[in-house]
Amino acid sequence: MDKKLLDILVCPLCKAPLVYLKAEQELICRGDRLAYPIRDGIPVLLADEARELPPEEEVPKGSTP
């Protein structure tokens, strides 16, 4: 995922920055506890497509290399 693109992407609901999880191919919104999928290198920033993070799942603090 391109670093410049990651710098400008925000959560469509709360406008917070997103955390990139390379292994899971997801962008995480820590505020809303949502995981947006990345499909074929394209972020799908639709609330209906996002996965809700369960309370027991840790929310990462930063992006993974």
Short mmCIF file of C-alpha atoms in Angstrom, two decimals:
data_model
loop_
_atom_site.label_atom_id
_atom_site.label_comp_id
_atom_site.label_asym_id
_atom_site.label_seq_id
_atom_site.Cartn_x
_atom_site.Cartn_y
_atom_site.Cartn_z
CA MET A 1 0.00 0.00 0.00
CA ASP A 2 1.38 3.37 -0.99
CA LYS A 3 2.57 5.51 1.96
CA LYS A 4 1.21 8.71 0.39
CA LEU A 5 -2.21 7.14 0.03
CA LEU A 6 -2.15 5.92 3.63
CA ASP A 7 -1.32 9.44 4.80
CA ILE A 8 -4.49 10.90 3.26
CA LEU A 9 -6.98 8.11 3.98
CA VAL A 10 -9.33 8.66 6.91
CA CYS A 11 -12.33 6.86 8.34
CA PRO A 12 -15.41 7.83 6.31
CA LEU A 13 -17.52 7.97 9.49
CA CYS A 14 -15.41 9.93 11.99
CA LYS A 15 -12.57 11.26 9.79
CA ALA A 16 -9.91 9.75 12.09
CA PRO A 17 -6.63 8.41 10.66
CA LEU A 18 -6.56 4.73 9.78
CA VAL A 19 -4.02 2.10 10.88
CA TYR A 20 -2.76 -0.20 8.12
CA LEU A 21 -2.42 -3.89 8.94
CA LYS A 22 -0.45 -5.40 6.10
CA ALA A 23 -0.85 -9.07 7.07
CA GLU A 24 -4.63 -8.78 7.47
CA GLN A 25 -5.04 -6.42 4.49
CA GLU A 26 -7.20 -4.09 6.57
CA LEU A 27 -7.37 -0.45 7.55
CA ILE A 28 -8.42 0.01 11.17
CA CYS A 29 -10.32 2.93 12.67
CA ARG A 30 -9.46 2.97 16.36
CA GLY A 31 -12.28 5.37 17.28
CA ASP A 32 -15.12 3.45 15.65
CA ARG A 33 -13.45 0.03 16.10
CA LEU A 34 -14.00 -0.85 12.45
CA ALA A 35 -11.74 -2.78 10.07
CA TYR A 36 -12.06 -1.75 6.42
CA PRO A 37 -10.91 -4.41 3.92
CA ILE A 38 -8.32 -3.90 1.21
CA ARG A 39 -9.24 -5.90 -1.89
CA ASP A 40 -6.81 -6.22 -4.80
CA GLY A 41 -4.83 -3.30 -3.37
CA ILE A 42 -7.90 -1.03 -3.20
CA PRO A 43 -9.21 0.17 0.19
CA VAL A 44 -12.96 -0.42 0.51
CA LEU A 45 -14.01 2.44 2.78
CA LEU A 46 -17.69 1.62 3.03
CA ALA A 47 -19.24 1.25 6.48
CA ASP A 48 -21.39 -1.64 5.20
CA GLU A 49 -18.24 -3.53 4.17
CA ALA A 50 -16.33 -2.86 7.41
CA ARG A 51 -15.88 -5.51 10.05
CA GLU A 52 -16.70 -4.50 13.64
CA LEU A 53 -13.86 -5.26 16.00
CA PRO A 54 -15.03 -7.30 19.00
CA PRO A 55 -14.29 -5.83 22.46
CA GLU A 56 -11.67 -8.51 23.17
CA GLU A 57 -9.71 -7.76 19.97
CA GLU A 58 -6.83 -5.39 20.55
CA VAL A 59 -6.80 -2.25 18.44
CA PRO A 60 -3.30 -1.60 17.07
CA LYS A 61 -1.60 1.73 17.74
CA GLY A 62 0.38 2.08 14.53
CA SER A 63 0.89 0.66 11.08
CA THR A 64 2.88 -2.48 10.46
CA PRO A 65 5.73 -2.40 7.94
#
